[in-house]
Each structure stands twice: as C-alpha cells, then as structure tokens.
C-alpha cells in the first residue's frame, strides 16, 4: 500500500490523503458560505418581522440575494462535492482521480463565490438568485455563477474518474455501496443541472454585455428552472444519501432491500430533474396539458421515490435496532436510539421535517390549480426552508459532526452543546417554515420589503391581523434557528482550530461507528410477518396527514373567485 | 453489510422485497394515481382553472389597447394619484398593465359576472396577486395572458406585485372593486 493511504483506526476505512484534503477544503468552504449566508438570513428574517423591520429597502433586497446564493447554492454544492469524494475515494478505498483537477475545480468555485459576493455586496446585482430577465445584473454576477458551476462540474468528473479507477483497480467487489449509488445519482443530476445552467446563463451573460439584443422572459424561466429545479434534486439525492450513510454509521443498519432503495434513486434520474414545470404553473404560454403532464407523470413518480426512501431509511434503522434486541412494542427501537448524538438526532429531525413539512407542502402546492393560491407568496420560502434547510442542511450538519474526528482527526469541542444543536436549529427552522407558510396562506408576498405599503403614496392594502402575528412568530423562530446555526459554525470552526488532535492510530473518544448486526440477529424481528411495524405505522400517519392536507387545499381553492 | 459497503449478493436485484415495503409502495403508487387524476378532473368539474390563453404582444401594443379600454369605460378618477376607475360591461374584456411600479388602471366589476382579463407587463416580470381572494398569476413582458375571472364576493381588492421587480417592488399595487 502506498504511503498516501492510511487506515482509519475507528472505522477501518482506507483513506487516501489527497482525497481527505479535498474533502476538508470543500467542507470548510461550505461552512464559511453557510456562515455568511446565515448572517444575511438573520438580517432578512429580522426585516420581515414587522415590529423590527431592520434593513432599509435596498439593503433588504441585497441581503436576500446574498442569502439565497450563499446558502442554497454555495453551501450546499461545496458540501456535495465533499460528499462525492467521500462516497467514491473513501468508501471504495481507492485513490482520487487526478487530484490536480480537483484543485482546479475547487479554485474555480472559490473564485466564483468571491466574485459573486463582491458584486452582490456592491449593490449592482440585487436581482435575487433567480435573476429573472429582463431585469439585469452586472455581467460579473452571471460570470461568477458560470465559474462556480464549471468548478462543480470538474468536481463531478473527478468523482466519475475515481469510480473508474476503483473499478479498474478492483478495490471493491460486486456492486458499489448504496451510499455511493446515491452519490452517483446526485452527480448525474448535477451534470444535467450544470448543462441547463450553462444554456441559460451564458446567453444571459452575453446579453448583459450587450452582445445579444434580448432574452425572452418565458424562455428564461423555462430553462432557468430546468437548472434551478434540478439543482434542488441534487440536494435531495445528496441528503437522502447522507441519511442512509448515517443509519449505517450509527446503527450498523443495512438497506431493507437493495433493490427498492436503488430503484428509488434511479427514478430520480429518470423523472425528478425533468419535472421543473411546477415553477411555471401560473405562467402564460405554457399549456395546461403540459403542466399536468409534467407535474404528474414526471413528478409523482419522483415523489413516489422520495416517499419510498422515507420508509426505507427509518425502516433500516428499525430493523437494525430490533436485531440488536430492541424488539418489543412498536417504538422501543426509536426510544432507545441515541438521541444525544447529534449525528443521529440531526439526521432524524431532517427526515421528519423534510417529509412532514417540506414534502407535503411541496406536493400540494405543486398541483396545477392549487398553485394559484400560493405562487410567490411566503408559502414558497416556508416550504423550502423545510426541504433545503431542515432536510438538506441539517443532514449535512449531522454528517459534519462525524467527519470532524474521522477525516479532520480532531476531537469535537463542546459535545454537550453539540448534542443540543440539532434540536435548536430544527425547532427554529420548523417555526420559520410553518409560520412563513401560514403568512403565505394569507397572501403575504415573498421577497417583499413592506407589506404595509406605507410608502406607495396611493393605494394601500391591509393584510389580516393574523398575518402580523405569524410574521412575528416567524421572527422569533428566526432567532432560534440562527442561534442553532451559529452554534454549529462555532463548534465546527472551534473544533478544527482548537479540538484535541487525534494521533495516527488513536481512536476517537466519541462513538464513531456501530458494528452491523449479523444475519442471524435479523431473524424473527418485528411483528406478524412485518419486520418494521413501527416505521410502517409512522408512514401511514404521514400518508393520512398528507391526504387530509391535500384535500383541504382543494376545498380552500373552491372558495375563491371563478377562474377560467 | 451496510449501506457503506458493497451489497452482499452480486445480483442484488434478485433479493426479496420486505413486506412493509410492498405495502407502502402500493399505497404510494395508488396515491400518485389519485393525485394525477385530480388535476384533469378539476378542469372538468372545478371552477378554478387557468385557460393559459396567451398571445404575443409588445409593450407599445398592449399599452395602446389598455388606453383604448380606459378611454371607453372610465367612470371616475380616484385616490391620491387620481387613477381612472374603469367599469367594463359584464362579459367584456379588461386590460390591466403591470409596470414599474404599479398596476393600472383601477377596475370596477360586478359580482357574479365574468370578465376576460388581459394581463401583460410593460417592462420586467411582475406578479399579479389579488388579495384577499388569493389568486396569484405570473405577468411577463411581451406575453398577453387572458384569464377569465368571476368575482364571488363584493368589496375592495388589492392587486399587489409578488414577483420581485427591483427596488420599488414594494410600491407596486393596484385595485379592483367589486360591486353588487
Ligand atoms: C439561519 C437561518 C436562516 C434564516 C433565519 C432564514 C430566513 C429566510 C427568510 C426570512 C427568507 C425571506 C423570505 C422572503 O422575504 O422572501 C429567506 C429566503 C431564502 N432562504 Fe433562508 N433562512 C435561513 C437559512 C437558509 C438556508 C440554510 C438555506 C438553504 C440551504 C436558505 C435558503 C433560502 C432561499 C433560497 C431563500 C429565497 C431567496 C430568494 O427569494 O431569492 N435559507 N430565508
Ligand atoms: Cu412588479
Ligand atoms: Cu414586484
């Protein structure tokens, strides 16, 4: 074995030093972006709290642009590239393909982030991350996003190259692990995403430079969302991959069945990324037939896949726990889970929040007609703070706690605080999400500085008093969530700087990995021929909540004006 | 064997599926069918469907049409900006301009009657958000979107912009009055 490899004393994984370095730099860059974006988020959140109304209008729109880009794009994608390197080089125990390219990719991404933050802060690009043409930003804005995307694309190709190396050098036998399979799904979607991004951003850049006369507004939206929507599917595929990984790390869980979990990932590739028209449900120029086709054929199959993961991830945990002897009742397995371990609690809160808050609201508002009720209201940010913050961000945070000792070789500092962090952040974000959705249901617009219309000098509109209450509650939740986010950044940065260094062969003093139950342990678990009755009950509760909420919204729709 | 290591069997697709997975996949699949059915079903029985009737236009052409509409049906001027209040005949066409940063003109409708609204933007993208009826429609430049509305309650409604349209976005508001 070359000296560039070491064996992890805790997990027995074979680690390639250049891959570890790449994982570290991407993870650190990710956390820095989360920190910057989180500060913007605090400012935005406090401005939308009517009693505080912190920022002046121009700063609000600037901060909202910076918030969306730093957290949604930069934090998530930096972390995902780290995840790709982990799922390839680390899990397959092979070298990383062309580390020099990996550095080039990373450098492009960093340049993109710096350039983007510079131009947004200068005030010449307060166009929101969607930058809907014909509203125009400074050319550097589009250029910075192109650079970042190309960097990410390079990262994807290094990942694919690494898979090829592992196969050729036979560092594993049979098929790739499920977690690697999930990462492949994310990477394939990423390639599609970045190509769509190039198709729309390159002409837009040329237009902003004056080389192109016009960008059609509808065409822009159609292609931009092919990019914007599938970029969210990278997040979903990635955080579900993290769920599976954490179930195996904390419980030694194995997939309930490889076939179901892998097919569910595969369906993402087939259906999810094409289903971007739910962003255009109230647009002119797109036919109803296409809207319905695209949201049902292409979307419900993908929704199905997510719902399947929603069963199989907790199901794999339940069966592992039952195999370890926590087999009585419906929920002993869950009660006896390590709720003080932030890697587990973060993952589980992510799972529940993503499904119950993000999933149900997303599918409901993705119905062609129901979308009329909530399009561009605060309901939309309410929905995606459940998916991309409780779902993706919290799952990534949970995994980061584990990466600190394993990859960075540092002990975590302030472990007690760390064990509280997922609850603080999860609860705060659940509040932000639910209260924003509530305000959106009352018609409060998103991306809006002043819903009292005090400066229009003409017509004003008064929202129901409940809207103000909901926004105040959202403001309080913002404080809680920001506290949780700040604690995370503090603990991670603090651990990397001041955490005790672990020796080469030293085991971490925290729990790192569970040994998997044996096949014999798995025999006879569960009740009445069902291996995971607790999970099935939770799934059915979820289904009932979903169906009720779905039909309530149809009823609500039926009460408004006739539209035809 | 966990999700972090290769599957035990090389031929993993022959593994049996656990019963709870089968039950769940069945429920989820049927639910997908129900949801797929609901959208076309609502087009048949429901009263809230966008026709998506759309025409190409230009800001100049659309403004001309709106001006002609205003000239023909204005009944009075109203508010601090003295905007025309336009009362079209029931069943008629209504033109509303979205521009930086207002909706123009003010419209007066009669409850229970149906009107063909023509919406377009003179500049950037805007959001037509009718409150408190909670009807939200995207407005794009160069596309003339025709939507028929049948108000079912009288009162004063606001049209607020809910697509970010630059620094004056929060100034952008218009009005629709529904009378008995
Ligand atoms: C620390 C916590 C956070 C707080 C307090 C927060 C709060 C908010 C608020 C109040 C809005 C504005 C809604 C509006 O006026 O339209 C917003 C928008 C948004 N947030 Fe967050 N957020 C946080 C974290 C995150 C994270 C971690 C992500 C993504 C991973 C995220 C993604 C977004 C996006 C994409 C938008 C929409 C921006 C746009 O409209 O262009 N947020 N956030
Ligand atoms: Cu506007
Ligand atoms: Cu606007």
mmCIF file of N, CA, C and O in Angstrom, chain A residues 456-460, chain B residues 63 67 70 73-87 96-108 122 159 171-177:
data_model
loop_
_atom_site.group_PDB
_atom_site.id
_atom_site.type_symbol
_atom_site.label_atom_id
_atom_site.label_comp_id
_atom_site.label_asym_id
_atom_site.label_seq_id
_atom_site.Cartn_x
_atom_site.Cartn_y
_atom_site.Cartn_z
ATOM 1 N N UNK A 456 -46.295 53.794 -0.629
ATOM 2 C CA UNK A 456 -46.782 53.849 -2.002
ATOM 3 C C UNK A 456 -47.360 55.213 -2.350
ATOM 4 O O UNK A 456 -47.470 55.551 -3.526
ATOM 5 N N UNK A 457 -47.752 55.972 -1.332
ATOM 6 C CA UNK A 457 -48.336 57.278 -1.603
ATOM 7 C C UNK A 457 -49.650 57.178 -2.348
ATOM 8 O O UNK A 457 -50.108 58.135 -2.958
ATOM 9 N N UNK A 458 -50.247 56.018 -2.355
ATOM 10 C CA UNK A 458 -51.508 55.859 -3.078
ATOM 11 C C UNK A 458 -52.317 54.763 -2.428
ATOM 12 O O UNK A 458 -52.715 54.874 -1.272
ATOM 13 N N UNK A 459 -52.508 53.717 -3.190
ATOM 14 C CA UNK A 459 -53.315 52.602 -2.696
ATOM 15 C C UNK A 459 -52.545 51.850 -1.615
ATOM 16 O O UNK A 459 -51.325 51.705 -1.693
ATOM 17 N N UNK A 460 -53.232 51.392 -0.584
ATOM 18 C CA UNK A 460 -52.591 50.524 0.395
ATOM 19 C C UNK A 460 -53.405 49.251 0.525
ATOM 20 O O UNK A 460 -54.561 49.188 0.122
ATOM 21 N N UNK B 63 -50.079 48.654 -24.350
ATOM 22 C CA UNK B 63 -50.432 49.938 -23.733
ATOM 23 C C UNK B 63 -51.538 50.631 -24.535
ATOM 24 O O UNK B 63 -52.464 51.204 -23.966
ATOM 25 N N UNK B 67 -55.082 51.697 -23.149
ATOM 26 C CA UNK B 67 -55.510 53.093 -23.212
ATOM 27 C C UNK B 67 -56.892 53.199 -23.853
ATOM 28 O O UNK B 67 -57.773 53.904 -23.342
ATOM 29 N N UNK B 70 -59.399 52.124 -21.361
ATOM 30 C CA UNK B 70 -59.603 53.139 -20.332
ATOM 31 C C UNK B 70 -60.449 54.284 -20.895
ATOM 32 O O UNK B 70 -61.395 54.755 -20.259
ATOM 33 N N UNK B 73 -64.263 53.160 -21.099
ATOM 34 C CA UNK B 73 -65.111 52.755 -19.972
ATOM 35 C C UNK B 73 -64.838 53.465 -18.651
ATOM 36 O O UNK B 73 -65.348 53.062 -17.621
ATOM 37 N N UNK B 74 -64.013 54.520 -18.651
ATOM 38 C CA UNK B 74 -63.731 55.183 -17.371
ATOM 39 C C UNK B 74 -64.997 55.825 -16.818
ATOM 40 O O UNK B 74 -65.735 56.484 -17.544
ATOM 41 N N UNK B 75 -65.241 55.598 -15.513
ATOM 42 C CA UNK B 75 -66.424 56.198 -14.895
ATOM 43 C C UNK B 75 -66.071 57.328 -13.945
ATOM 44 O O UNK B 75 -66.872 58.210 -13.672
ATOM 45 N N UNK B 76 -64.868 57.308 -13.379
ATOM 46 C CA UNK B 76 -64.439 58.410 -12.488
ATOM 47 C C UNK B 76 -62.955 58.261 -12.238
ATOM 48 O O UNK B 76 -62.335 57.308 -12.696
ATOM 49 N N UNK B 77 -62.379 59.228 -11.517
ATOM 50 C CA UNK B 77 -60.995 59.109 -11.086
ATOM 51 C C UNK B 77 -60.967 59.015 -9.575
ATOM 52 O O UNK B 77 -61.845 59.536 -8.900
ATOM 53 N N UNK B 78 -59.927 58.358 -9.071
ATOM 54 C CA UNK B 78 -59.964 58.048 -7.644
ATOM 55 C C UNK B 78 -58.584 58.039 -7.035
ATOM 56 O O UNK B 78 -57.584 57.752 -7.692
ATOM 57 N N UNK B 79 -58.542 58.359 -5.746
ATOM 58 C CA UNK B 79 -57.325 58.177 -4.955
ATOM 59 C C UNK B 79 -56.342 59.306 -5.118
ATOM 60 O O UNK B 79 -56.528 60.211 -5.925
ATOM 61 N N UNK B 80 -55.270 59.263 -4.316
ATOM 62 C CA UNK B 80 -54.263 60.321 -4.339
ATOM 63 C C UNK B 80 -53.648 60.485 -5.724
ATOM 64 O O UNK B 80 -53.242 61.564 -6.104
ATOM 65 N N UNK B 81 -53.581 59.391 -6.490
ATOM 66 C CA UNK B 81 -52.970 59.524 -7.819
ATOM 67 C C UNK B 81 -54.010 59.801 -8.909
ATOM 68 O O UNK B 81 -53.676 59.818 -10.083
ATOM 69 N N UNK B 82 -55.265 59.943 -8.493
ATOM 70 C CA UNK B 82 -56.335 60.218 -9.462
ATOM 71 C C UNK B 82 -56.342 59.225 -10.632
ATOM 72 O O UNK B 82 -56.411 59.593 -11.796
ATOM 73 N N UNK B 83 -56.250 57.966 -10.282
ATOM 74 C CA UNK B 83 -56.260 56.940 -11.328
ATOM 75 C C UNK B 83 -57.661 56.744 -11.876
ATOM 76 O O UNK B 83 -58.639 56.841 -11.130
ATOM 77 N N UNK B 84 -57.772 56.461 -13.170
ATOM 78 C CA UNK B 84 -59.099 56.171 -13.719
ATOM 79 C C UNK B 84 -59.666 54.885 -13.114
ATOM 80 O O UNK B 84 -58.932 53.920 -12.921
ATOM 81 N N UNK B 85 -60.959 54.956 -12.795
ATOM 82 C CA UNK B 85 -61.662 53.744 -12.392
ATOM 83 C C UNK B 85 -62.468 53.313 -13.604
ATOM 84 O O UNK B 85 -63.290 54.072 -14.114
ATOM 85 N N UNK B 86 -62.245 52.105 -14.081
ATOM 86 C CA UNK B 86 -62.814 51.684 -15.355
ATOM 87 C C UNK B 86 -63.839 50.590 -15.101
ATOM 88 O O UNK B 86 -63.560 49.623 -14.413
ATOM 89 N N UNK B 87 -65.019 50.777 -15.654
ATOM 90 C CA UNK B 87 -66.071 49.797 -15.415
ATOM 91 C C UNK B 87 -66.500 49.158 -16.731
ATOM 92 O O UNK B 87 -67.352 49.691 -17.444
ATOM 93 N N UNK B 96 -55.283 45.215 -18.020
ATOM 94 C CA UNK B 96 -54.548 45.742 -16.875
ATOM 95 C C UNK B 96 -53.056 45.660 -17.167
ATOM 96 O O UNK B 96 -52.539 44.611 -17.530
ATOM 97 N N UNK B 97 -52.416 46.801 -16.999
ATOM 98 C CA UNK B 97 -50.993 46.921 -17.273
ATOM 99 C C UNK B 97 -50.216 46.734 -15.981
ATOM 100 O O UNK B 97 -50.583 47.290 -14.958
ATOM 101 N N UNK B 98 -49.159 45.948 -16.036
ATOM 102 C CA UNK B 98 -48.217 45.875 -14.914
ATOM 103 C C UNK B 98 -46.955 46.577 -15.371
ATOM 104 O O UNK B 98 -46.452 46.311 -16.465
ATOM 105 N N UNK B 99 -46.475 47.504 -14.574
ATOM 106 C CA UNK B 99 -45.267 48.239 -14.973
ATOM 107 C C UNK B 99 -44.564 48.700 -13.710
ATOM 108 O O UNK B 99 -45.137 48.703 -12.621
ATOM 109 N N UNK B 100 -43.336 49.153 -13.841
ATOM 110 C CA UNK B 100 -42.562 49.657 -12.705
ATOM 111 C C UNK B 100 -43.164 50.982 -12.284
ATOM 112 O O UNK B 100 -43.041 51.949 -13.026
ATOM 113 N N UNK B 101 -43.818 51.212 -11.147
ATOM 114 C CA UNK B 101 -44.222 50.210 -10.212
ATOM 115 C C UNK B 101 -45.667 50.398 -9.839
ATOM 116 O O UNK B 101 -45.979 50.867 -8.761
ATOM 117 N N UNK B 102 -46.540 50.084 -10.771
ATOM 118 C CA UNK B 102 -47.944 49.976 -10.381
ATOM 119 C C UNK B 102 -48.740 49.097 -11.348
ATOM 120 O O UNK B 102 -48.227 48.672 -12.382
ATOM 121 N N UNK B 103 -49.958 48.823 -10.932
ATOM 122 C CA UNK B 103 -50.928 48.169 -11.817
ATOM 123 C C UNK B 103 -51.920 49.240 -12.224
ATOM 124 O O UNK B 103 -52.413 49.996 -11.374
ATOM 125 N N UNK B 104 -52.233 49.312 -13.490
ATOM 126 C CA UNK B 104 -53.039 50.423 -13.991
ATOM 127 C C UNK B 104 -54.034 49.910 -14.997
ATOM 128 O O UNK B 104 -53.670 49.052 -15.797
ATOM 129 N N UNK B 105 -55.262 50.359 -15.052
ATOM 130 C CA UNK B 105 -55.945 51.297 -14.154
ATOM 131 C C UNK B 105 -56.639 50.553 -13.008
ATOM 132 O O UNK B 105 -56.419 49.365 -12.845
ATOM 133 N N UNK B 106 -57.508 51.275 -12.269
ATOM 134 C CA UNK B 106 -58.369 50.636 -11.272
ATOM 135 C C UNK B 106 -59.590 50.079 -12.002
ATOM 136 O O UNK B 106 -60.123 50.713 -12.906
ATOM 137 N N UNK B 107 -60.021 48.896 -11.619
ATOM 138 C CA UNK B 107 -61.124 48.238 -12.334
ATOM 139 C C UNK B 107 -62.329 48.090 -11.401
ATOM 140 O O UNK B 107 -62.160 47.791 -10.224
ATOM 141 N N UNK B 108 -63.506 48.297 -11.950
ATOM 142 C CA UNK B 108 -64.711 48.040 -11.155
ATOM 143 C C UNK B 108 -65.538 46.936 -11.824
ATOM 144 O O UNK B 108 -65.867 47.028 -13.012
ATOM 145 N N UNK B 122 -45.183 45.903 -19.050
ATOM 146 C CA UNK B 122 -44.538 46.829 -19.988
ATOM 147 C C UNK B 122 -43.027 46.774 -19.863
ATOM 148 O O UNK B 122 -42.320 47.383 -20.655
ATOM 149 N N UNK B 159 -54.444 44.507 -5.827
ATOM 150 C CA UNK B 159 -53.565 43.702 -6.661
ATOM 151 C C UNK B 159 -52.157 44.071 -6.237
ATOM 152 O O UNK B 159 -51.725 45.216 -6.439
ATOM 153 N N UNK B 171 -43.650 49.033 -3.793
ATOM 154 C CA UNK B 171 -44.545 50.171 -4.060
ATOM 155 C C UNK B 171 -45.656 49.778 -5.011
ATOM 156 O O UNK B 171 -46.585 50.531 -5.259
ATOM 157 N N UNK B 172 -45.521 48.578 -5.571
ATOM 158 C CA UNK B 172 -46.347 48.231 -6.721
ATOM 159 C C UNK B 172 -47.670 47.631 -6.274
ATOM 160 O O UNK B 172 -47.710 46.531 -5.742
ATOM 161 N N UNK B 173 -48.725 48.373 -6.500
ATOM 162 C CA UNK B 173 -50.030 47.925 -6.025
ATOM 163 C C UNK B 173 -51.115 48.506 -6.925
ATOM 164 O O UNK B 173 -50.940 49.572 -7.521
ATOM 165 N N UNK B 174 -52.200 47.794 -7.046
ATOM 166 C CA UNK B 174 -53.327 48.270 -7.833
ATOM 167 C C UNK B 174 -54.618 47.873 -7.143
ATOM 168 O O UNK B 174 -54.590 47.334 -6.040
ATOM 169 N N UNK B 175 -55.751 48.169 -7.779
ATOM 170 C CA UNK B 175 -57.013 47.955 -7.068
ATOM 171 C C UNK B 175 -58.096 47.430 -8.000
ATOM 172 O O UNK B 175 -58.186 47.827 -9.158
ATOM 173 N N UNK B 176 -58.921 46.540 -7.477
ATOM 174 C CA UNK B 176 -60.114 46.086 -8.183
ATOM 175 C C UNK B 176 -61.284 46.206 -7.204
ATOM 176 O O UNK B 176 -61.187 45.758 -6.066
ATOM 177 N N UNK B 177 -62.361 46.831 -7.664
ATOM 178 C CA UNK B 177 -63.531 46.997 -6.801
ATOM 179 C C UNK B 177 -64.631 46.090 -7.334
ATOM 180 O O UNK B 177 -64.880 46.062 -8.544
#
